[in-house]
């Protein structure tokens, strides 16, 4: 039972005493001698009240008036009400049940019966709320999964189509602005907040059909031939067909808007558009809004086939019909919102991060590469984190709300509440971080928070000893925080990554041995089809592991990146053959069978999952290598195997 209190609202002192005696062992009792006092208790304690036991006949505010008041305040759905009355008239019972009461108990009361019926009502109410919470949580997870899929599809379009990196963000914003103007100023347009949001989100898929258009046509720098233009025009129908296949997305309104937009955003008011030559109001309003937004964006940004046209000239061209016909309603809307379009065009200009999102220059060019990936490929980054051991939280510093994004389950059970991140973290640090490390971790957290809220880039790292229960020993963890861009430039969000690290690390591990790393980078570009850019994935692996070995199965060549040159006691191996013949890694005798089996699996492209072995360093001691092996696909066939390994001298 979730509630702590039972509220008894009755002007009869003896009746209140009898009911109090039944429930005071399991609940705290609140007593009110009339409905007005009872209403004050409801406002003060809210959902902490498990049930209200209500009399009907009372001074000042009777039971009927009390029921009407809490119903008006939407409290009946949260707190069940049971009427306790001497009047057993069936019409009265029917009336109070219609008013929202959960049950009616006739007096004189039988304690055991009353207790059981009240417990049943409370249990049913708790079950309903738990079911609603589970449904809401499941819907949220499904929506997040759907958003990830849509974001990935949109990213694929951006990467293939050279027209713009910020194009999709601008179209969504332009569409939202146009629709809001229409909703506020046009009586014949029926648009509510949910519809505007749904259409704006759906607009991001307007060009999804360009996935099937050949690069030679999609990015041709000169005018298309008639035949090529017919192929290009097919992206509307192809996009609509792709969206129909997204039936697993359960947001039917969203899918219907996305289908209409993809299909009809090149139709024109005079019937001279494509693919069906629709005219006038036969063109869905959502497609009209995206259409005028798309034309404006095409004019005011650089494309492979045209230079940038200034804002004012672009608006005039559209209003004069030089870019196809639009309704008078749409043209009035464009004329009214043109200043907002110009402002957004500057904010989301290609190749520019808004001033509030300018990043401080990092000393490392590799950091710049990875930070850029974080800004543009958040979901892909989360996907790539699944290849390392760690826990990832997303924090919104505007609301201080946080959530665990990877993995789905973790030992951090008390950090799943989606409550105040800083407050909960302070409590967590106090209970689970080693006393000597608490101040340093909290200071780093506070510094990061101030920098992120101020709009600065953050990529911090702090080590601290942590244990998750009093029975465990402290282990050393690295707490990292990275600023990310989540759709809106006004948001201040970050990823907090918690990873266990070695207790001891040898000196000199920062020196690097690198050879043919381009081979690893190029092969990582096909990393099991998850769509992560090779630079980003390479940097993620490189930061998390001390050594990367890339094996080309066809040629047998080895590419590697190592920050521990102590390992190569017998020289750097160049091919898998050298490892077979000379055991250039000087593997521990007990691990030789494992090592040979590993090499055979590499040559067959079958090595995957965890790997571990010991090799001799130049100092003569054995170093433990452990980590993961990843088969990499090229055109659906394993072409490389990459080992991402850490070192331990323990």
Coordinates of C-alpha atoms in Angstrom, one line a residue:
X1 CA 0.0 0.0 0.0
X2 CA 1.6 3.2 -1.2
X3 CA -0.2 5.8 0.9
X4 CA 0.7 6.5 4.5
X5 CA -2.5 8.1 5.7
X6 CA -6.2 7.2 6.1
X7 CA -8.4 10.4 6.1
X8 CA -11.7 10.1 8.0
X9 CA -14.2 12.9 7.2
X10 CA -17.1 12.6 9.6
X11 CA -18.7 15.1 12.1
X12 CA -19.5 12.2 14.5
X13 CA -16.7 11.8 17.0
X14 CA -17.7 8.2 17.9
X15 CA -17.8 7.1 14.2
X16 CA -14.4 8.6 13.7
X17 CA -13.1 6.7 16.8
X18 CA -14.4 3.4 15.5
X19 CA -12.9 3.7 12.1
X20 CA -9.6 5.0 13.6
X21 CA -9.4 1.9 15.8
X22 CA -9.7 -0.3 12.7
X23 CA -6.8 1.2 10.7
X24 CA -4.4 2.9 13.2
X25 CA -2.1 -0.1 13.4
X26 CA -1.3 0.1 9.6
X27 CA -1.8 3.8 8.8
X28 CA -1.5 7.3 10.3
X29 CA -4.9 8.7 10.8
X30 CA -6.1 12.1 9.7
X31 CA -9.5 13.3 11.1
X32 CA -11.8 16.0 9.8
X33 CA -15.1 17.0 11.2
X34 CA -16.4 18.4 8.0
X35 CA -15.7 18.5 4.2
X36 CA -13.9 21.8 4.4
X37 CA -11.3 20.6 6.8
X38 CA -11.1 17.3 4.9
X39 CA -10.4 19.3 1.7
X40 CA -7.5 21.1 3.4
X41 CA -6.0 17.7 4.4
X42 CA -6.3 16.5 0.8
X43 CA -4.5 19.6 -0.5
X44 CA -1.7 19.3 2.1
X45 CA -1.0 15.5 1.9
X46 CA -2.1 14.6 -1.6
X47 CA -1.1 11.2 -2.8
X48 CA 0.2 10.3 0.7
X49 CA -3.4 9.6 1.5
X50 CA -4.2 6.0 0.8
X51 CA -8.0 6.3 1.1
X52 CA -10.7 8.7 2.3
X53 CA -13.6 7.4 4.4
X54 CA -16.4 9.9 3.9
X55 CA -19.7 10.7 5.7
X56 CA -22.4 12.3 3.6
X57 CA -24.3 14.5 6.2
X58 CA -22.0 17.1 7.8
X59 CA -22.0 20.9 8.5
X60 CA -20.2 23.6 6.4
X61 CA -19.4 21.2 3.6
X62 CA -21.2 17.8 3.2
X63 CA -20.0 14.7 1.6
X64 CA -21.6 15.5 -1.8
X65 CA -19.9 18.9 -1.9
X66 CA -16.6 17.4 -0.8
X67 CA -16.8 14.8 -3.6
X68 CA -17.5 17.5 -6.2
X69 CA -14.6 19.6 -5.0
X70 CA -11.9 16.9 -5.2
X71 CA -13.3 15.7 -8.5
X72 CA -13.0 19.3 -9.8
X73 CA -9.3 19.2 -8.7
X74 CA -8.7 15.9 -10.5
X75 CA -7.8 14.2 -7.2
X76 CA -10.4 11.3 -7.5
X77 CA -8.1 9.5 -9.9
X78 CA -5.3 9.6 -7.3
X79 CA -7.1 9.0 -4.0
X80 CA -10.0 6.5 -3.7
X81 CA -13.0 7.6 -1.7
X82 CA -15.3 5.2 0.2
X83 CA -18.6 6.6 1.6
X84 CA -19.6 5.3 5.0
X85 CA -23.3 6.1 5.6
X86 CA -26.3 4.8 7.5
X87 CA -28.5 5.5 4.5
X88 CA -28.7 2.3 2.4
X89 CA -31.0 3.8 -0.3
X90 CA -29.8 2.3 -3.7
X91 CA -30.4 5.6 -5.5
X92 CA -28.0 7.4 -3.1
X93 CA -25.4 4.7 -3.6
X94 CA -25.8 4.9 -7.4
X95 CA -25.5 8.7 -7.2
X96 CA -22.3 8.7 -5.2
X97 CA -20.7 6.1 -7.4
X98 CA -21.5 8.2 -10.4
X99 CA -19.8 11.1 -8.7
X100 CA -16.6 9.1 -8.5
X101 CA -16.6 7.3 -5.2
X102 CA -15.0 3.9 -5.2
X103 CA -17.4 2.1 -2.8
X104 CA -20.1 2.6 -0.2
X105 CA -20.3 0.9 3.2
X106 CA -23.5 0.9 5.2
X107 CA -23.5 1.4 9.0
X108 CA -23.5 0.0 11.6
X109 CA -20.1 -1.3 10.4
X110 CA -18.5 -4.7 10.9
X111 CA -14.7 -4.0 11.5
X112 CA -13.4 -7.1 9.6
X113 CA -15.6 -6.5 6.6
X114 CA -14.8 -2.8 6.5
X115 CA -11.1 -3.5 6.8
X116 CA -11.2 -6.0 4.0
X117 CA -13.2 -3.8 1.6
X118 CA -11.0 -0.8 2.3
X119 CA -7.9 -2.9 1.7
X120 CA -9.3 -4.2 -1.6
X121 CA -10.1 -0.6 -2.8
X122 CA -6.6 0.5 -1.9
X123 CA -5.0 -2.5 -3.6
X124 CA -7.0 -2.0 -6.7
X125 CA -6.1 1.7 -6.8
X126 CA -2.4 0.9 -6.3
X127 CA -2.5 -1.7 -9.1
X128 CA -4.1 0.7 -11.5
X129 CA -1.4 3.4 -10.8
X130 CA 1.4 0.9 -11.1
X131 CA -0.1 -0.3 -14.4
X132 CA -0.3 3.2 -15.7
X133 CA 3.3 3.9 -14.6
X134 CA 4.5 0.8 -16.4
X135 CA 2.5 1.7 -19.5
X136 CA 3.9 5.2 -19.5
X137 CA 7.5 3.9 -19.0
X138 CA 7.1 1.4 -21.8
X139 CA 5.7 4.0 -24.1
X140 CA 8.6 6.3 -23.3
X141 CA 11.1 3.5 -24.1
X142 CA 9.3 2.7 -27.4
X143 CA 9.3 6.4 -28.3
X144 CA 13.0 6.8 -27.5
X145 CA 13.8 3.7 -29.6
X146 CA 11.7 5.1 -32.4
X147 CA 13.5 8.4 -32.2
X148 CA 16.8 6.7 -32.3
X149 CA 15.8 4.9 -35.5
X150 CA 14.5 8.1 -37.1
X151 CA 17.6 10.1 -36.1
X152 CA 19.8 7.4 -37.6
X153 CA 17.8 7.4 -40.9
X154 CA 18.0 11.2 -41.0
X155 CA 21.8 11.0 -40.4
X156 CA 22.2 8.6 -43.3
X157 CA 20.4 11.1 -45.5
X158 CA 22.7 13.9 -44.3
X159 CA 25.8 11.9 -44.9
X160 CA 24.8 10.9 -48.5
X161 CA 23.3 14.2 -49.6
X162 CA 25.9 17.0 -49.7
X163 CA 23.3 19.7 -49.5
X164 CA 23.5 20.4 -45.8
X165 CA 24.5 19.1 -42.4
X166 CA 22.0 21.3 -40.6
X167 CA 19.3 21.0 -43.2
X168 CA 17.0 18.7 -41.3
X169 CA 17.2 20.8 -38.1
X170 CA 16.3 23.9 -40.1
X171 CA 13.3 22.3 -41.9
X172 CA 11.9 21.1 -38.6
X173 CA 12.2 24.6 -37.1
X174 CA 10.9 26.3 -40.2
X175 CA 7.9 24.0 -40.3
X176 CA 7.1 24.6 -36.6
X177 CA 7.2 28.4 -37.1
X178 CA 4.9 28.3 -40.2
X179 CA 2.4 26.0 -38.4
X180 CA 2.3 28.1 -35.3
X181 CA 1.6 31.2 -37.4
X182 CA -1.3 29.5 -39.2
X183 CA -2.8 28.1 -36.0
X184 CA -2.8 31.6 -34.4
X185 CA -3.9 33.7 -37.4
X186 CA -6.0 31.5 -39.7
X187 CA -9.5 30.6 -38.5
X188 CA -9.9 27.8 -41.0
X189 CA -6.8 26.0 -39.8
X190 CA -7.3 23.5 -37.1
X191 CA -4.0 22.8 -35.5
X192 CA -3.3 22.1 -31.8
X193 CA 0.0 21.9 -29.9
X194 CA 0.2 18.1 -30.3
X195 CA -0.4 18.3 -34.1
X196 CA 2.2 21.0 -34.6
X197 CA 4.8 19.0 -32.6
X198 CA 3.9 15.8 -34.5
X199 CA 4.1 17.4 -38.0
X200 CA 7.4 19.2 -37.1
X201 CA 9.0 15.9 -36.0
X202 CA 7.6 14.1 -39.1
X203 CA 9.2 16.8 -41.4
X204 CA 12.6 15.4 -40.6
X205 CA 11.8 12.4 -42.9
X206 CA 10.7 14.5 -45.9
X207 CA 13.7 13.4 -48.0
X208 CA 14.1 9.9 -46.7
X209 CA 13.5 8.6 -50.2
X210 CA 16.8 10.1 -51.3
X211 CA 18.4 7.0 -49.8
X212 CA 17.7 5.1 -53.0
X213 CA 18.9 7.9 -55.4
X214 CA 22.3 7.2 -56.9
X215 CA 25.2 9.4 -55.7
X216 CA 25.9 10.4 -59.3
X217 CA 22.5 12.1 -59.5
X218 CA 22.0 13.1 -55.9
X219 CA 25.3 15.1 -55.8
X220 CA 25.7 16.1 -59.4
X221 CA 27.2 19.6 -59.5
X222 CA 25.6 20.5 -62.9
X223 CA 22.0 20.6 -64.2
X224 CA 20.3 17.2 -64.3
X225 CA 19.2 15.7 -67.6
X226 CA 15.5 15.0 -68.2
X227 CA 16.2 11.3 -67.5
X228 CA 18.1 12.1 -64.3
X229 CA 15.4 14.5 -63.1
X230 CA 12.8 11.7 -63.4
X231 CA 15.0 9.5 -61.2
X232 CA 15.4 12.3 -58.7
X233 CA 11.6 12.9 -58.6
X234 CA 11.1 9.3 -57.6
X235 CA 12.4 10.0 -54.1
X236 CA 9.0 11.2 -53.1
X237 CA 7.2 7.9 -53.8
X238 CA 10.2 5.9 -52.6
X239 CA 10.2 7.9 -49.3
X240 CA 6.5 7.3 -48.8
X241 CA 7.1 3.6 -49.4
X242 CA 9.9 3.5 -46.9
X243 CA 7.7 5.2 -44.2
X244 CA 4.9 2.6 -44.8
X245 CA 7.5 0.0 -43.8
X246 CA 8.0 1.7 -40.4
X247 CA 4.8 0.2 -39.1
X248 CA 6.6 -0.9 -35.9
X249 CA 6.5 2.7 -34.9
X250 CA 3.2 2.9 -33.0
X251 CA 2.6 6.6 -33.4
X252 CA 0.1 6.4 -36.2
X253 CA -0.5 10.1 -36.5
X254 CA 3.2 10.7 -36.8
X255 CA 3.6 8.0 -39.5
X256 CA 0.6 9.4 -41.4
X257 CA 2.0 13.0 -41.4
X258 CA 5.5 11.6 -42.4
X259 CA 3.9 9.7 -45.3
X260 CA 2.0 12.7 -46.5
X261 CA 5.0 15.0 -46.2
X262 CA 7.4 12.6 -48.0
X263 CA 4.9 11.9 -50.8
X264 CA 3.6 15.4 -51.4
X265 CA 6.2 18.0 -50.4
X266 CA 7.0 18.7 -54.0
X267 CA 3.4 19.3 -55.1
X268 CA 2.5 22.8 -56.0
X269 CA -0.7 24.9 -55.6
X270 CA -1.3 25.2 -59.3
X271 CA -1.0 21.5 -60.0
X272 CA 2.5 21.6 -61.6
X273 CA 4.3 19.7 -59.0
X274 CA 5.0 16.0 -58.5
X275 CA 4.5 13.0 -58.1
X276 CA 0.7 13.2 -58.6
X277 CA 0.1 16.8 -59.8
X278 CA -2.2 17.7 -56.9
X279 CA -3.5 21.2 -56.7
X280 CA -5.1 23.5 -54.2
X281 CA -6.4 22.1 -50.9
X282 CA -5.9 18.6 -52.2
X283 CA -2.3 19.0 -51.0
X284 CA -2.2 18.2 -47.3
X285 CA -1.5 21.2 -45.1
X286 CA 1.5 19.5 -43.5
X287 CA 3.1 18.9 -46.9
X288 CA 2.5 22.6 -47.9
X289 CA 4.2 23.8 -44.8
X290 CA 7.3 21.6 -45.3
X291 CA 7.3 22.5 -49.0
X292 CA 7.7 26.2 -48.5
X293 CA 10.2 25.6 -45.8
X294 CA 12.2 23.3 -48.0
X295 CA 12.3 25.8 -50.9
X296 CA 13.4 28.6 -48.7
X297 CA 16.2 26.5 -47.3
X298 CA 17.3 25.3 -50.7
X299 CA 17.6 29.0 -51.9
X300 CA 19.4 30.3 -48.9
X301 CA 22.1 27.6 -48.5
X302 CA 24.9 26.4 -50.7
X303 CA 24.1 23.4 -52.8
X304 CA 26.4 21.5 -55.2
X305 CA 24.4 23.0 -58.2
X306 CA 23.9 26.6 -57.0
X307 CA 25.4 29.4 -54.8
X308 CA 23.7 30.9 -51.7
X309 CA 20.9 33.4 -52.4
X310 CA 20.4 36.2 -49.8
X311 CA 17.5 35.9 -47.5
X312 CA 15.5 38.9 -48.8
X313 CA 15.9 37.9 -52.4
X314 CA 14.9 34.3 -51.6
X315 CA 11.7 35.5 -49.9
X316 CA 10.8 37.7 -52.9
X317 CA 11.4 34.9 -55.3
X318 CA 9.0 32.6 -53.4
X319 CA 6.3 35.3 -53.1
X320 CA 6.6 36.1 -56.8
X321 CA 6.1 32.5 -57.8
X322 CA 9.6 32.0 -59.2
X323 CA 10.0 28.7 -57.3
X324 CA 6.6 27.2 -57.9
X325 CA 3.1 28.2 -56.8
X326 CA 2.1 28.4 -53.1
X327 CA -1.3 29.3 -51.6
X328 CA -2.0 32.9 -50.6
X329 CA -2.3 31.6 -47.0
X330 CA 1.2 30.1 -47.1
X331 CA 2.7 33.2 -48.7
X332 CA 1.2 35.4 -46.0
X333 CA 2.6 33.2 -43.4
X334 CA 6.1 33.3 -45.0
X335 CA 5.9 37.1 -45.2
X336 CA 5.1 37.3 -41.5
X337 CA 7.7 34.8 -40.2
X338 CA 10.5 35.8 -42.6
X339 CA 12.5 37.5 -39.9
X340 CA 12.4 34.3 -37.7
X341 CA 13.5 32.3 -40.8
X342 CA 16.5 34.6 -41.3
X343 CA 17.4 34.4 -37.6
X344 CA 17.2 30.5 -37.6
X345 CA 19.2 30.3 -40.8
X346 CA 22.0 32.1 -39.2
X347 CA 21.8 30.1 -36.0
X348 CA 21.9 26.8 -37.8
X349 CA 24.1 27.9 -40.7
X350 CA 26.1 25.0 -42.2
X351 CA 29.5 24.5 -40.6
X352 CA 28.7 26.8 -37.7
X353 CA 27.8 26.0 -34.1
X354 CA 25.7 28.8 -32.5
X355 CA 27.6 31.2 -30.2
X356 CA 25.9 29.7 -27.1
X357 CA 27.4 26.4 -28.2
X358 CA 30.9 27.5 -29.2
X359 CA 33.4 24.9 -27.9
X360 CA 36.8 25.9 -26.4
X361 CA 39.7 24.7 -28.4
X362 CA 41.2 21.5 -27.2
X363 CA 44.9 20.8 -27.0
X364 CA 44.3 17.6 -28.9
X365 CA 43.1 17.3 -32.4
X366 CA 41.8 13.9 -31.6
X367 CA 39.6 15.5 -28.9
X368 CA 38.2 17.8 -31.5
X369 CA 37.2 14.9 -33.7
X370 CA 35.5 13.1 -30.9
X371 CA 33.7 16.1 -29.6
X372 CA 32.3 16.9 -33.0
X373 CA 31.0 13.3 -33.1
X374 CA 29.4 13.7 -29.8
X375 CA 27.5 16.8 -31.0
X376 CA 26.2 15.2 -34.1
X377 CA 25.9 11.5 -33.4
X378 CA 24.7 11.2 -29.8
X379 CA 22.7 8.0 -30.3
X380 CA 25.4 6.4 -32.4
X381 CA 27.9 7.3 -29.6
X382 CA 25.6 5.5 -27.1
X383 CA 25.5 2.5 -29.4
X384 CA 29.3 2.4 -29.6
X385 CA 29.5 2.6 -25.8
X386 CA 28.0 -0.9 -25.7
X387 CA 31.4 -2.3 -26.7
X388 CA 33.0 -1.1 -23.5
X389 CA 32.4 -1.7 -19.8
X390 CA 30.8 1.3 -18.3
X391 CA 27.6 3.1 -17.2
X392 CA 26.2 6.1 -19.1
X393 CA 23.9 8.7 -17.7
X394 CA 22.3 11.6 -19.6
X395 CA 22.0 14.8 -17.6
X396 CA 19.9 17.8 -18.4
X397 CA 21.3 20.7 -16.5
X398 CA 18.4 23.0 -17.3
X399 CA 16.0 20.8 -15.3
X400 CA 18.7 18.7 -13.4
X401 CA 16.8 15.6 -14.5
X402 CA 18.9 12.6 -15.4
X403 CA 18.4 9.1 -16.7
X404 CA 20.5 6.0 -17.3
X405 CA 20.9 5.4 -21.0
X406 CA 23.3 2.4 -21.0
X407 CA 23.1 -0.3 -19.9
X408 CA 19.4 -1.0 -19.2
X409 CA 20.3 -2.5 -15.8
X410 CA 23.1 -1.5 -13.5
X411 CA 24.1 -1.5 -9.8
X412 CA 23.2 2.2 -9.6
X413 CA 19.7 1.5 -8.5
X414 CA 19.4 4.6 -6.4
X415 CA 20.3 6.8 -9.4
X416 CA 17.4 5.8 -11.6
X417 CA 14.8 8.1 -10.1
X418 CA 15.0 10.8 -12.7
X419 CA 15.1 13.4 -9.9
X420 CA 17.6 16.2 -9.1
X421 CA 21.0 15.0 -10.5
X422 CA 23.2 17.2 -8.3
X423 CA 21.3 16.5 -5.1
X424 CA 21.2 12.7 -5.7
X425 CA 24.8 12.6 -6.7
X426 CA 25.9 14.4 -3.5
X427 CA 24.0 11.8 -1.5
X428 CA 25.5 9.0 -3.6
X429 CA 29.1 10.4 -3.2
X430 CA 28.6 10.7 0.6
X431 CA 27.6 7.0 0.9
X432 CA 29.6 5.2 -1.7
X433 CA 32.8 7.2 -2.6
X434 CA 35.9 6.8 -0.5
X435 CA 36.1 9.7 2.0
X436 CA 39.5 10.9 0.7
X437 CA 38.0 11.2 -2.9
X438 CA 34.7 12.8 -2.2
X439 CA 35.7 16.4 -2.2
X440 CA 37.7 16.1 -5.5
X441 CA 34.8 14.4 -7.3
X442 CA 32.2 16.8 -6.1
X443 CA 34.4 19.8 -7.0
X444 CA 34.9 18.4 -10.5
X445 CA 31.1 17.8 -10.8
X446 CA 30.4 21.4 -9.7
X447 CA 32.9 22.8 -12.1
X448 CA 31.5 20.8 -15.0
X449 CA 28.0 21.9 -14.1
X450 CA 28.8 25.6 -14.1
X451 CA 30.7 25.3 -17.4
X452 CA 27.9 23.4 -19.2
X453 CA 25.2 25.8 -18.0
X454 CA 27.4 28.7 -19.2
X455 CA 27.5 27.1 -22.7
X456 CA 31.1 25.9 -22.6
X457 CA 32.5 22.6 -23.9
X458 CA 33.2 20.0 -21.2
X459 CA 35.2 16.8 -21.5
X460 CA 36.4 16.1 -18.0
X461 CA 37.8 13.0 -16.2
X462 CA 38.2 12.3 -12.5
X463 CA 39.3 9.2 -10.7
X464 CA 37.7 8.1 -7.4
X465 CA 37.4 5.0 -5.3
X466 CA 33.9 3.6 -5.1
X467 CA 32.0 0.7 -3.6
X468 CA 28.4 -0.1 -4.0
X469 CA 27.8 -1.8 -0.6
X470 CA 29.5 -1.8 2.8
X471 CA 30.5 -5.5 2.2
X472 CA 32.5 -4.6 -0.9
X473 CA 36.1 -3.3 -1.2
X474 CA 36.7 0.0 -2.8
X475 CA 37.6 -0.1 -6.5
X476 CA 39.0 2.7 -8.7
X477 CA 36.6 4.2 -11.2
X478 CA 37.0 7.0 -13.8
X479 CA 34.1 9.5 -13.9
X480 CA 33.9 11.3 -17.2
X481 CA 31.5 14.0 -18.4
X482 CA 31.0 15.2 -22.0
X483 CA 28.9 18.0 -23.2
X484 CA 26.5 17.0 -26.0
X485 CA 24.1 18.8 -28.4
X486 CA 20.6 17.4 -28.2
X487 CA 18.5 18.9 -31.0
X488 CA 18.0 22.4 -29.4
X489 CA 20.8 24.9 -29.0
X490 CA 19.2 26.2 -25.9
X491 CA 19.6 22.9 -24.0
X492 CA 22.6 22.1 -21.8
X493 CA 23.0 18.3 -21.7
X494 CA 25.9 16.0 -21.0
X495 CA 26.8 12.3 -20.8
X496 CA 28.3 11.1 -17.6
X497 CA 30.3 7.9 -18.1
X498 CA 31.4 5.7 -15.1
X499 CA 34.1 3.1 -15.9
X500 CA 36.1 0.8 -13.6
X501 CA 39.9 1.2 -14.1
X502 CA 43.1 -0.6 -13.1
X503 CA 44.4 0.0 -9.6
X504 CA 48.0 0.2 -11.0
X505 CA 49.4 1.5 -14.2
X506 CA 53.0 1.3 -15.3
X507 CA 55.0 4.5 -16.0
X508 CA 55.5 5.6 -19.6
X509 CA 52.2 4.3 -21.0
X510 CA 51.7 7.5 -22.8
X511 CA 54.3 6.7 -25.5
X512 CA 52.8 5.4 -28.6
X513 CA 53.7 2.9 -31.3
X514 CA 51.5 3.4 -34.4
X515 CA 51.6 1.7 -37.8
X516 CA 49.1 1.5 -40.7
X517 CA 46.4 2.8 -38.4
X518 CA 44.5 4.0 -41.5
X519 CA 43.7 0.4 -42.2
X520 CA 42.0 0.1 -38.8
X521 CA 40.2 3.4 -39.4
X522 CA 38.9 2.5 -42.8
X523 CA 37.7 -0.9 -41.6
X524 CA 36.0 0.6 -38.6
X525 CA 33.8 2.5 -41.0
X526 CA 31.9 -0.7 -41.6
X527 CA 31.6 -1.5 -37.9
X528 CA 28.8 -4.1 -38.0
X529 CA 26.5 -1.7 -39.8
X530 CA 25.7 0.6 -36.8
X531 CA 26.6 3.7 -38.8
X532 CA 29.2 5.1 -36.5
X533 CA 31.8 7.3 -38.2
X534 CA 35.2 5.7 -38.3
X535 CA 36.9 8.6 -36.6
X536 CA 34.5 8.6 -33.8
X537 CA 34.6 4.9 -33.2
X538 CA 38.3 4.8 -33.5
X539 CA 38.7 7.5 -30.9
X540 CA 36.2 5.8 -28.5
X541 CA 38.2 2.6 -28.7
X542 CA 41.5 4.3 -28.5
X543 CA 40.5 6.2 -25.3
X544 CA 39.1 3.1 -23.7
X545 CA 41.8 0.6 -24.6
X546 CA 45.6 0.7 -24.5
X547 CA 46.2 -1.3 -27.7
X548 CA 44.3 -1.7 -31.0
X549 CA 45.3 -4.5 -33.3
X550 CA 43.6 -4.6 -36.7
X551 CA 44.0 -7.9 -38.8
X552 CA 43.2 -7.8 -42.5
X553 CA 42.0 -11.4 -43.2
X554 CA 42.7 -11.2 -46.9
X555 CA 46.3 -9.9 -46.8
X556 CA 47.3 -11.0 -43.3
X557 CA 48.7 -7.6 -42.5
X558 CA 48.5 -6.1 -39.1
X559 CA 47.7 -2.5 -38.2
X560 CA 48.0 -1.4 -34.6
X561 CA 48.0 1.6 -32.2
X562 CA 49.7 1.0 -28.9
X563 CA 50.5 3.4 -26.1
X564 CA 52.7 0.7 -24.4
X565 CA 55.8 0.1 -26.5
X566 CA 57.2 -2.1 -23.6
X567 CA 55.1 -4.9 -25.0
X568 CA 57.1 -5.3 -28.2
X569 CA 60.1 -7.1 -26.8
X570 CA 60.7 -9.0 -30.1
X571 CA 59.9 -6.2 -32.4
X572 CA 56.7 -5.1 -33.9
X573 CA 54.9 -7.8 -35.9
X574 CA 53.9 -7.0 -39.4
X575 CA 51.7 -9.9 -40.4
X576 CA 49.7 -12.7 -38.9
X577 CA 52.3 -15.1 -40.4
X578 CA 55.0 -13.5 -38.3
X579 CA 52.9 -14.1 -35.2
X580 CA 52.4 -17.8 -36.1
X581 CA 56.1 -18.4 -36.9
X582 CA 57.9 -16.3 -34.4
X583 CA 55.4 -15.7 -31.6
X584 CA 56.6 -12.0 -31.7
X585 CA 54.4 -11.2 -28.7
X586 CA 56.3 -13.7 -26.5
X587 CA 53.1 -15.3 -25.1
X588 CA 53.2 -17.0 -21.7
X589 CA 53.7 -20.8 -22.2
X590 CA 50.5 -21.6 -20.5
X591 CA 48.6 -19.3 -22.9
X592 CA 50.2 -20.5 -26.1
X593 CA 47.3 -22.9 -27.0
X594 CA 44.8 -20.1 -26.4
X595 CA 47.0 -17.8 -28.5
X596 CA 47.2 -20.3 -31.4
X597 CA 43.5 -20.9 -31.3
X598 CA 42.9 -17.1 -31.4
X599 CA 45.1 -16.7 -34.5
X600 CA 43.3 -19.4 -36.3
X601 CA 40.0 -17.8 -35.6
X602 CA 41.3 -14.5 -36.8
X603 CA 42.3 -16.0 -40.1
X604 CA 38.9 -17.6 -40.5
X605 CA 37.1 -14.4 -39.4
X606 CA 35.5 -16.2 -36.5
X607 CA 37.0 -14.4 -33.5
X608 CA 34.5 -12.4 -31.5
X609 CA 33.9 -11.6 -27.8
X610 CA 36.3 -11.5 -24.9
X611 CA 39.9 -12.3 -25.2
X612 CA 42.7 -12.6 -22.6
X613 CA 46.4 -13.7 -22.6
X614 CA 49.7 -12.8 -21.1
X615 CA 52.7 -11.6 -23.1
X616 CA 56.3 -10.7 -22.1
X617 CA 57.4 -7.1 -22.0
X618 CA 60.8 -5.7 -22.7
X619 CA 61.4 -5.6 -18.9
X620 CA 61.1 -9.4 -18.8
X621 CA 57.8 -9.6 -16.9
X622 CA 54.5 -10.8 -18.2
X623 CA 51.7 -8.3 -19.0
X624 CA 48.1 -9.4 -19.0
X625 CA 46.2 -8.3 -22.1
X626 CA 42.4 -8.4 -22.0
X627 CA 39.5 -6.9 -23.9
X628 CA 37.3 -7.7 -26.9
X629 CA 37.5 -8.9 -30.4
X630 CA 35.2 -7.4 -33.1
X631 CA 34.7 -8.9 -36.6
X632 CA 34.3 -6.1 -39.1
X633 CA 32.1 -6.4 -42.1
X634 CA 32.7 -5.2 -45.7
X635 CA 29.7 -5.8 -48.0
X636 CA 28.3 -8.3 -45.5
X637 CA 31.5 -10.4 -45.2
X638 CA 34.0 -10.3 -42.4
X639 CA 37.1 -8.6 -43.8
X640 CA 39.0 -7.6 -40.6
X641 CA 39.2 -8.5 -37.0
X642 CA 40.0 -5.8 -34.4
X643 CA 41.3 -6.5 -30.9
X644 CA 40.7 -3.7 -28.4
X645 CA 42.9 -4.5 -25.4
X646 CA 43.8 -3.1 -22.0
X647 CA 47.0 -3.9 -20.1
X648 CA 47.5 -5.0 -16.5
X649 CA 50.8 -5.7 -14.7
X650 CA 49.0 -7.4 -11.8

